[in-house]
PDB file of C-alpha atoms in Angstrom:
ATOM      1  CA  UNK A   1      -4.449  17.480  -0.468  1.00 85.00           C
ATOM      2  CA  UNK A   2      -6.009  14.291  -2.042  1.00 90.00           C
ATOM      3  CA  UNK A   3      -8.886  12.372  -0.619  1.00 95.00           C
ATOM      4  CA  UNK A   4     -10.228   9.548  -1.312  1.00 97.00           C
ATOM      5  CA  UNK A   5     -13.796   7.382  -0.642  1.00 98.00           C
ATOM      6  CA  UNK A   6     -13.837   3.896  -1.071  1.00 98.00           C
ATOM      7  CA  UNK A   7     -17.228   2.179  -0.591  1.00 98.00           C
ATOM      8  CA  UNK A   8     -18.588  -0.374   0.060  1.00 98.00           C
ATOM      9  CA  UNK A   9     -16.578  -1.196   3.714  1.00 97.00           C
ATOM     10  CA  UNK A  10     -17.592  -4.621   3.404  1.00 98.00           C
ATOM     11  CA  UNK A  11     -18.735  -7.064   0.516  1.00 98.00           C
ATOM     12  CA  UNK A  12     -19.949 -10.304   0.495  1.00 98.00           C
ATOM     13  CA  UNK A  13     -20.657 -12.328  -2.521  1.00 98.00           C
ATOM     14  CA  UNK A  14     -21.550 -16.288  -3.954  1.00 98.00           C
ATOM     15  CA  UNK A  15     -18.573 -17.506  -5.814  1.00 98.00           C
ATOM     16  CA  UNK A  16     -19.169 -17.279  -9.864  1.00 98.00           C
ATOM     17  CA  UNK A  17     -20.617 -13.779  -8.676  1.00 98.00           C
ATOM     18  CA  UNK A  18     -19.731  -9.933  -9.871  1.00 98.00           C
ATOM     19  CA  UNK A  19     -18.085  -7.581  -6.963  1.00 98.00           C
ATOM     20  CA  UNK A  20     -17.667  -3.661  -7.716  1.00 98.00           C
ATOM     21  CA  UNK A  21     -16.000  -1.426  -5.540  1.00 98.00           C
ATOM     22  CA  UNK A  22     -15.812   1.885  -5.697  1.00 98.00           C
ATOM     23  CA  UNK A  23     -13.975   4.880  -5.171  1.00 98.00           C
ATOM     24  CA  UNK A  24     -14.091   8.765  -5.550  1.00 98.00           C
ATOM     25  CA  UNK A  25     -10.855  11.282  -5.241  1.00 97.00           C
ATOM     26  CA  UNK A  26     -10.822  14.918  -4.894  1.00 96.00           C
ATOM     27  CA  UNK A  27      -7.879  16.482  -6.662  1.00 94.00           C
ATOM     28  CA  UNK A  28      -8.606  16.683 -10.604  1.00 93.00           C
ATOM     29  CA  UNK A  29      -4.484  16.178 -11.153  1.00 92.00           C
ATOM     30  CA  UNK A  30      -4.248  13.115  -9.994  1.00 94.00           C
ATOM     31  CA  UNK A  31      -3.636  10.727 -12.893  1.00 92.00           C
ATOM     32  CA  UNK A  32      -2.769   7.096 -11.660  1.00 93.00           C
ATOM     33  CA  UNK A  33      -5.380   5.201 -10.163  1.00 95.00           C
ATOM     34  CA  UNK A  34      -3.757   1.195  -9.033  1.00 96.00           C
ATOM     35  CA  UNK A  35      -5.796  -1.520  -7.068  1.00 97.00           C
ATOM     36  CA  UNK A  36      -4.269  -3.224  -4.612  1.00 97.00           C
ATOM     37  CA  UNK A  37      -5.583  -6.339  -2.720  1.00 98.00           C
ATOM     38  CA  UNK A  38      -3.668  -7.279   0.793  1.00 98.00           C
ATOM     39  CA  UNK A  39      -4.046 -10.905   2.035  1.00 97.00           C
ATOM     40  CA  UNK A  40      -4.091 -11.077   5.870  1.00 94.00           C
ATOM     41  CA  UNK A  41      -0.972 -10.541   7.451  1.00 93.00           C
ATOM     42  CA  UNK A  42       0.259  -9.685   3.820  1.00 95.00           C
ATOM     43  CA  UNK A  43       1.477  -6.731   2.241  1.00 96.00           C
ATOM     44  CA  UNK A  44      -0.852  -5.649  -0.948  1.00 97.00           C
ATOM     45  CA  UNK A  45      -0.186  -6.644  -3.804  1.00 96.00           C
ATOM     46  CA  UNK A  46      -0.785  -4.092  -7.095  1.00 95.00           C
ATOM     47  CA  UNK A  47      -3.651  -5.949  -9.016  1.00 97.00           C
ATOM     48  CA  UNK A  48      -4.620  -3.416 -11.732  1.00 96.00           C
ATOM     49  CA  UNK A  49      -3.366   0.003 -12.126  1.00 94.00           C
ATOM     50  CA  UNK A  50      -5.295   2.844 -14.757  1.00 94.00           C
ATOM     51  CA  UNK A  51      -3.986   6.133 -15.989  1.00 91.00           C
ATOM     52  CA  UNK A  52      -5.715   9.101 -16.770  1.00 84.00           C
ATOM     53  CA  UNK A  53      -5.529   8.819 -20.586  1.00 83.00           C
ATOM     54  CA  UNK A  54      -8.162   5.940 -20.568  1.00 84.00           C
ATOM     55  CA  UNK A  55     -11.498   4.913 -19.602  1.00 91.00           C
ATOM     56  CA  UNK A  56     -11.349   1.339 -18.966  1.00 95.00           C
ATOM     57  CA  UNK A  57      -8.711  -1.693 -18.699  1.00 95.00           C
ATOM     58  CA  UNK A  58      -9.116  -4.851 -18.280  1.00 97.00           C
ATOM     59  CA  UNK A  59      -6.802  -8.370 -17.172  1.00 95.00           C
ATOM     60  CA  UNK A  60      -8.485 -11.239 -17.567  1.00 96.00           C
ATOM     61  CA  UNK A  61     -11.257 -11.172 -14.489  1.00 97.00           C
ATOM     62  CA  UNK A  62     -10.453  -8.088 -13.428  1.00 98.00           C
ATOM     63  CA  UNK A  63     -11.778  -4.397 -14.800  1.00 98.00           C
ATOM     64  CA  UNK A  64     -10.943  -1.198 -13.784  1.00 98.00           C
ATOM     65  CA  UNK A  65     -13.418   1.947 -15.310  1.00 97.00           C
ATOM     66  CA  UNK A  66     -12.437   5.680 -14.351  1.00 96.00           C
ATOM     67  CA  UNK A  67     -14.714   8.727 -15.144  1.00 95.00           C
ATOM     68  CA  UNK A  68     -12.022  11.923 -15.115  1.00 93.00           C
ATOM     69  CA  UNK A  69     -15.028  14.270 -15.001  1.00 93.00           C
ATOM     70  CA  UNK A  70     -16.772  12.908 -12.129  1.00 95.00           C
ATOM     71  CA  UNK A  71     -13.884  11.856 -10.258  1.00 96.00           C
ATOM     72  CA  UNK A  72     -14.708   8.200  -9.484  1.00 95.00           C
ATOM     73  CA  UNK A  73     -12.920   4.693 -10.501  1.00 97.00           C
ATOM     74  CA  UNK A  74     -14.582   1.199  -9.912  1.00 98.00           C
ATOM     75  CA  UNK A  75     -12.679  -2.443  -9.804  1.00 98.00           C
ATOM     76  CA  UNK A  76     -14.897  -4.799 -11.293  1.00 98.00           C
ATOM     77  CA  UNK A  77     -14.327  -8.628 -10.305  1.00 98.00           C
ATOM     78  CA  UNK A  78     -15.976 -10.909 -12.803  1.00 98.00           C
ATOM     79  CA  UNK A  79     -16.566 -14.899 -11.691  1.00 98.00           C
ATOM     80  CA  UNK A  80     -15.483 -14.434  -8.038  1.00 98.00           C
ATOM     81  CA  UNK A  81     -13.664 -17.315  -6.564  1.00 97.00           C
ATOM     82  CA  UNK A  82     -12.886 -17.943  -2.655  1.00 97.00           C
ATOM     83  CA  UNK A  83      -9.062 -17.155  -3.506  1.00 97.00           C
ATOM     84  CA  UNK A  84     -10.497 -13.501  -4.472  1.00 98.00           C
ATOM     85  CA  UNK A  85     -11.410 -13.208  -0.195  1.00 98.00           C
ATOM     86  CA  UNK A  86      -8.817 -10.152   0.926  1.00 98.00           C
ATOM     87  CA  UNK A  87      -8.744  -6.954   1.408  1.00 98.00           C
ATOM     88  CA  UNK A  88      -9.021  -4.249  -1.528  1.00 98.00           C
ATOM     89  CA  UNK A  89      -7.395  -0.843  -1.579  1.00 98.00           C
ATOM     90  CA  UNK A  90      -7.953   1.950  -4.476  1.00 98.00           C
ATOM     91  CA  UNK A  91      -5.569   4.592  -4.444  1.00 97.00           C
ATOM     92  CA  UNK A  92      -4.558   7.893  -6.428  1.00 96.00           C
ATOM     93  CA  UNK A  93      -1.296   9.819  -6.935  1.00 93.00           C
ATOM     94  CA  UNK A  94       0.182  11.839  -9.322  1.00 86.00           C
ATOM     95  CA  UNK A  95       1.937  10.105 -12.453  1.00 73.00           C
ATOM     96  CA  UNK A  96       5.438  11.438 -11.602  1.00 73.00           C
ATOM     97  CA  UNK A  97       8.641   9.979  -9.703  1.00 68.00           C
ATOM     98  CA  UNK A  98       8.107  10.146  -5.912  1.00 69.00           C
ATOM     99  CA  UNK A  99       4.638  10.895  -5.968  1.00 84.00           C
ATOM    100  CA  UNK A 100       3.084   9.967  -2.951  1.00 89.00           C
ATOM    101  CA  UNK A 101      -0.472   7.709  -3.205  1.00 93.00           C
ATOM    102  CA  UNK A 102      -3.691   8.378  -0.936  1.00 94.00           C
ATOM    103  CA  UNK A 103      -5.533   5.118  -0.168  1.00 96.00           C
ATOM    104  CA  UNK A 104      -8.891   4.473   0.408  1.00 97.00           C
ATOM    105  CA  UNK A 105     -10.444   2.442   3.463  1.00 97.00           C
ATOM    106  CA  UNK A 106     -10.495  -0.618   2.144  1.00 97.00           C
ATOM    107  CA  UNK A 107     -13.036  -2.611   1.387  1.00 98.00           C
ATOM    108  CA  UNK A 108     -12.993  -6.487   2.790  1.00 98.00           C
ATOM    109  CA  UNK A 109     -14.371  -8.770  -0.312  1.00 98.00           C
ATOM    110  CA  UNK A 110     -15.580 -12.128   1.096  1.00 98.00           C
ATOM    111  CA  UNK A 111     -16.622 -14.920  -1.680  1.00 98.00           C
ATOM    112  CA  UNK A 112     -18.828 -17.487  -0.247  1.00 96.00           C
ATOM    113  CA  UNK A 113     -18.520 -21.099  -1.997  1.00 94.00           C
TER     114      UNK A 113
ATOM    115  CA  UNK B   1       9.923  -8.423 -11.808  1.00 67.00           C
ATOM    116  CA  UNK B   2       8.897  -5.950  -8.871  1.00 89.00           C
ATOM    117  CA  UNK B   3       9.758  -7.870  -6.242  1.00 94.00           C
ATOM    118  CA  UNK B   4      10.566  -6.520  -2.751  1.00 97.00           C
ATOM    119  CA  UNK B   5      11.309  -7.968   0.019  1.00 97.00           C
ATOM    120  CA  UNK B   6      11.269  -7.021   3.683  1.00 98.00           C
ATOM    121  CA  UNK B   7      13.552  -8.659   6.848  1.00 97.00           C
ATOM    122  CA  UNK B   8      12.798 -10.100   9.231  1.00 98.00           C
ATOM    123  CA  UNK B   9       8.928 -10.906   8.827  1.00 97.00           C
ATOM    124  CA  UNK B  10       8.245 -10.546  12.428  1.00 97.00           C
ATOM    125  CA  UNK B  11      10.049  -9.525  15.256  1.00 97.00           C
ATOM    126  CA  UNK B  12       9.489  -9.558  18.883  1.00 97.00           C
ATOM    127  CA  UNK B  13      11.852  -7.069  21.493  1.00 96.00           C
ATOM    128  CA  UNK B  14      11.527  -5.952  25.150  1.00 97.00           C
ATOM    129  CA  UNK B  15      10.497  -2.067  25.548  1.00 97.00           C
ATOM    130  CA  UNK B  16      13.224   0.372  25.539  1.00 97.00           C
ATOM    131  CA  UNK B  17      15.257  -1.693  23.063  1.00 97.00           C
ATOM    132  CA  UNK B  18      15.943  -0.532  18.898  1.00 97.00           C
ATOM    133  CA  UNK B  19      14.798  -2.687  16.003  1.00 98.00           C
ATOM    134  CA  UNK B  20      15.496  -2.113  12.220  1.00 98.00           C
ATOM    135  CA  UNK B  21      13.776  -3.692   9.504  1.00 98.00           C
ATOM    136  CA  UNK B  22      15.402  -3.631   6.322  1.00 97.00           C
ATOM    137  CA  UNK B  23      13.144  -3.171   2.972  1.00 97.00           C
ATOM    138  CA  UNK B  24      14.882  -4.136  -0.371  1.00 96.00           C
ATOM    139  CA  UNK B  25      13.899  -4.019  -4.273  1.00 94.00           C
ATOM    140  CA  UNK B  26      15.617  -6.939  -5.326  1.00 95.00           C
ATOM    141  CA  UNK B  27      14.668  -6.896  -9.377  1.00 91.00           C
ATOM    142  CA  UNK B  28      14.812  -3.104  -9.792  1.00 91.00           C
ATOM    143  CA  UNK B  29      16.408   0.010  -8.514  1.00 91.00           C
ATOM    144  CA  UNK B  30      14.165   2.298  -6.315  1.00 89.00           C
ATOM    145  CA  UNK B  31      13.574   6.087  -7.039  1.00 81.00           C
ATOM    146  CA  UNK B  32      11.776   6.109  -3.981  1.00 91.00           C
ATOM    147  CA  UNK B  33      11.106   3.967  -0.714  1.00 94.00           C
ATOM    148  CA  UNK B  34       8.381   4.220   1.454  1.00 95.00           C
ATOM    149  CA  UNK B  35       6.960   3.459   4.999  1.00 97.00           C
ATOM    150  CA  UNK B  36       3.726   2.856   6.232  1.00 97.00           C
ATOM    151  CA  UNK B  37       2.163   1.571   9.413  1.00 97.00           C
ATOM    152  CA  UNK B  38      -1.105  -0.450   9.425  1.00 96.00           C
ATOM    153  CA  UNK B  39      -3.219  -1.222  12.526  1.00 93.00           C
ATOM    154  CA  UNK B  40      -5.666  -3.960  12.078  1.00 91.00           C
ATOM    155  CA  UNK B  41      -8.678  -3.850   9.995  1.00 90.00           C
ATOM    156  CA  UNK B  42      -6.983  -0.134   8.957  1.00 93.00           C
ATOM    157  CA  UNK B  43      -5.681   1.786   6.164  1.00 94.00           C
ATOM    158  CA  UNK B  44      -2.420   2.012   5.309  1.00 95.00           C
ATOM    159  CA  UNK B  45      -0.650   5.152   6.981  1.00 94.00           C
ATOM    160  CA  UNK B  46       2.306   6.774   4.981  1.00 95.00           C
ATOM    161  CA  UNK B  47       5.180   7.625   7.692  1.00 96.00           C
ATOM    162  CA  UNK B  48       8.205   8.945   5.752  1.00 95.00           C
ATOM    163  CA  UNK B  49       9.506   8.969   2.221  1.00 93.00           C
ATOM    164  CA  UNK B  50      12.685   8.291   1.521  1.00 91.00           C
ATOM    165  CA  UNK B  51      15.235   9.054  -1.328  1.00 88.00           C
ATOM    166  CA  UNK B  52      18.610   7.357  -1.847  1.00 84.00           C
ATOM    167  CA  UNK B  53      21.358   9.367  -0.100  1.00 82.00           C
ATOM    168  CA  UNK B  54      19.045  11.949   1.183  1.00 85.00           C
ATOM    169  CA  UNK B  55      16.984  12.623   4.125  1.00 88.00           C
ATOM    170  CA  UNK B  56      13.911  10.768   4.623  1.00 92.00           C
ATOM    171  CA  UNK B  57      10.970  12.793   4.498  1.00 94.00           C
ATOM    172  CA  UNK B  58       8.453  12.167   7.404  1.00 96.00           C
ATOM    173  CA  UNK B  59       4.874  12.699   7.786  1.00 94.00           C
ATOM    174  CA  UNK B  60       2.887  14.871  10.348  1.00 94.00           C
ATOM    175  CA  UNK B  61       3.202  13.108  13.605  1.00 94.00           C
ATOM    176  CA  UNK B  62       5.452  11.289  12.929  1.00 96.00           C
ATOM    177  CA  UNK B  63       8.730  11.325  15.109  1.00 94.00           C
ATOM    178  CA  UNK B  64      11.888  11.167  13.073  1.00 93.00           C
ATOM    179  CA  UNK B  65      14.417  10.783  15.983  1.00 95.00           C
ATOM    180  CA  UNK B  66      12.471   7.818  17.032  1.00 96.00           C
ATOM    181  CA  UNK B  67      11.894   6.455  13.304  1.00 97.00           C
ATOM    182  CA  UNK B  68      15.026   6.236  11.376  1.00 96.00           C
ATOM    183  CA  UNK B  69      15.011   6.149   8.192  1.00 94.00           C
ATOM    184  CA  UNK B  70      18.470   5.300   6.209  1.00 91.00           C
ATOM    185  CA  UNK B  71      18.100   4.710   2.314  1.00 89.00           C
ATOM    186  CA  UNK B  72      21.687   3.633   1.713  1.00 84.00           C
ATOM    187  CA  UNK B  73      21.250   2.465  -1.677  1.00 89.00           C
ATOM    188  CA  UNK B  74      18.728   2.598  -4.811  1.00 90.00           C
ATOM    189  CA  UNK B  75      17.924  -1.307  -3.495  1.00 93.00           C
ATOM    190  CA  UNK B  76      17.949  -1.033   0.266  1.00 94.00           C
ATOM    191  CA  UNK B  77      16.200   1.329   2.526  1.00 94.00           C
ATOM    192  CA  UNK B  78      16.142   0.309   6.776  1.00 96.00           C
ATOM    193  CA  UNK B  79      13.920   1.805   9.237  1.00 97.00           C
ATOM    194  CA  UNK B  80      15.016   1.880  13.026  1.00 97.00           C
ATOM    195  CA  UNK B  81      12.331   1.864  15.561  1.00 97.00           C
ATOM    196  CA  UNK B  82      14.921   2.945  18.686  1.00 97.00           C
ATOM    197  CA  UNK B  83      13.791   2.616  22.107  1.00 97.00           C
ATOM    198  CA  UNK B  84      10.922   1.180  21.368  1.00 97.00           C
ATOM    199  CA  UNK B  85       7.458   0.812  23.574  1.00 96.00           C
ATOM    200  CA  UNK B  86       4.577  -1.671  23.219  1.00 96.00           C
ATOM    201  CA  UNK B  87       2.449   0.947  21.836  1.00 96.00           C
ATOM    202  CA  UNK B  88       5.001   1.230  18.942  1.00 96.00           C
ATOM    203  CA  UNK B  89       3.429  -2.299  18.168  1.00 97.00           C
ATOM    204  CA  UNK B  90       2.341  -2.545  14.453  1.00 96.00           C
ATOM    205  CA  UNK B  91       2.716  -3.699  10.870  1.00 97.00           C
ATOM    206  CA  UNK B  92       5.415  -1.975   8.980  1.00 98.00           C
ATOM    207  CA  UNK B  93       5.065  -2.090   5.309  1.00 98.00           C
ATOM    208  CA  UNK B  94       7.837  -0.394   3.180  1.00 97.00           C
ATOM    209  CA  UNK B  95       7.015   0.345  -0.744  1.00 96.00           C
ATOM    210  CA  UNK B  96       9.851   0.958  -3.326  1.00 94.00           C
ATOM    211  CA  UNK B  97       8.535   3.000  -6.286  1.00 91.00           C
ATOM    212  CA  UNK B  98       9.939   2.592  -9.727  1.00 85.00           C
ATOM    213  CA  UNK B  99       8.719   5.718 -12.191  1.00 77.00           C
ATOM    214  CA  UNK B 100       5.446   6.026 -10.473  1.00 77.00           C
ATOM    215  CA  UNK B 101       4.438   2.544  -9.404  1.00 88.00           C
ATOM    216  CA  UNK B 102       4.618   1.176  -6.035  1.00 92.00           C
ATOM    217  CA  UNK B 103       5.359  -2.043  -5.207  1.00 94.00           C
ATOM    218  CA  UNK B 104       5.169  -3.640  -1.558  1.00 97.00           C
ATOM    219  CA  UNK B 105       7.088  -5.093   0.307  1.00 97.00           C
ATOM    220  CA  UNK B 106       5.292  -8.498   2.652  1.00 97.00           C
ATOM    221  CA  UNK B 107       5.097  -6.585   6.255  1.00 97.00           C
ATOM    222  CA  UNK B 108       7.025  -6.618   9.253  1.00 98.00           C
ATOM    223  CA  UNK B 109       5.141  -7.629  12.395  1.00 97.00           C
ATOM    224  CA  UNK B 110       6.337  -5.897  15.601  1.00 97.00           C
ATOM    225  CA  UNK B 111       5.301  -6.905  18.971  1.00 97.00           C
ATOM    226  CA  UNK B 112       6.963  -4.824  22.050  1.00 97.00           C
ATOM    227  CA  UNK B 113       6.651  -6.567  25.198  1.00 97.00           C
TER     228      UNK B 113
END
């Protein structure tokens, strides 16, 4: 089955600063790659989501990349804020109906003003 | 659009009592619903699929005759802790999945006392 890496466990960053998190899955056909950041005591919330057909995509300050060949996607937060503080989860599934997704670890983002 | 919505938020019950939490897609229909279970500072942990009018799919480990699963509808799916223990205490998140994407719902906390 699917696994999936996420590193780093914890970041910790000034506000107006980059974060990039990273992740690494296992089976080549898996195709959807979302983000997801969870607020405490929240469920997460889908942030960014990139398909296998392209390299990069971008919404406003946030970037996904994925490399197909060596199996890894990053989220890229540009201009951190203190609102960005949560939780971050990558995951990976297949692109069809009822597909189920693996998640990463997490990674806990916190922005210091 | 994608919202979903889970009732109630948080729930407390004395051990050897049943609880249902109901999960609902309230801009879309669902293909799919899903549970998970999240301990703190964890992962998210998949417990069943579910499909409307069909049996719920359930994970390794995962007891089925003590987690019910009912997906009555494409917009409603309810999960039944019965006879429930404090170890049983958790975060339930349900997911509804329209083509591919999953959206969450906001949690369920339950405390067994």
């Amino acid at each position: 089955g699917e696994n999936v890496e996420q590193h780093p466990s914890t970041l910790s960053v000034q506000e107006g600063d980059s974060a990039v998190i990273k992740c690494t899955y296992s089976d080549s056909a898996s195709n959807y790659f979302p983000w997801y950041k969870q607020e405490l005591g929240k469920g997460p919330q889908l942030i960014i989501d990139i398909r296998s057909n392209v390299g990069e995509k971008k919404d406003q300050r946030i970037a996904v990349t994925l490399n197909k060949t060596a199996k890894h996607f990053s989220l890229h937060i540009t201009e951190t804020q203190p609102e960005d503080s949560a939780v971050y989860f990558c995951a990976a599934s297949k692109e069809t109906s009822g597909s189920r997704l693996t998640f990463g670890e997490g990674t806990q983002l916190t922005v210091n003003p | 659009g994608a919202v979903v919505s889970q009732h109630p938020s948080w729930v407390i019950c004395k051990s050897g009592t049943s609880v249902k939490i109901e999960c609902r897609s309230l801009d879309f229909q669902a293909t799919t619903m899903f549970w998970y279970r999240q301990f703190p500072k964890q992962s998210l942990m998949l417990m069943a699929t579910s499909n409307e009018g069909s049996k719920a799919t359930y994970e390794q480990g995962v007891e089925k005759d003590k987690f019910l699963i009912n997906h009555a509808s494409l917009t409603l799916s309810t999960l039944t802790v019965t006879s429930a223990h404090p170890e049983d205490s958790s975060f339930y998140i349900c997911s509804a999945q329209t083509h591919y994407e999953q959206y969450f719902g906001p949690g369920t906390r339950l405390t067994v006392t």
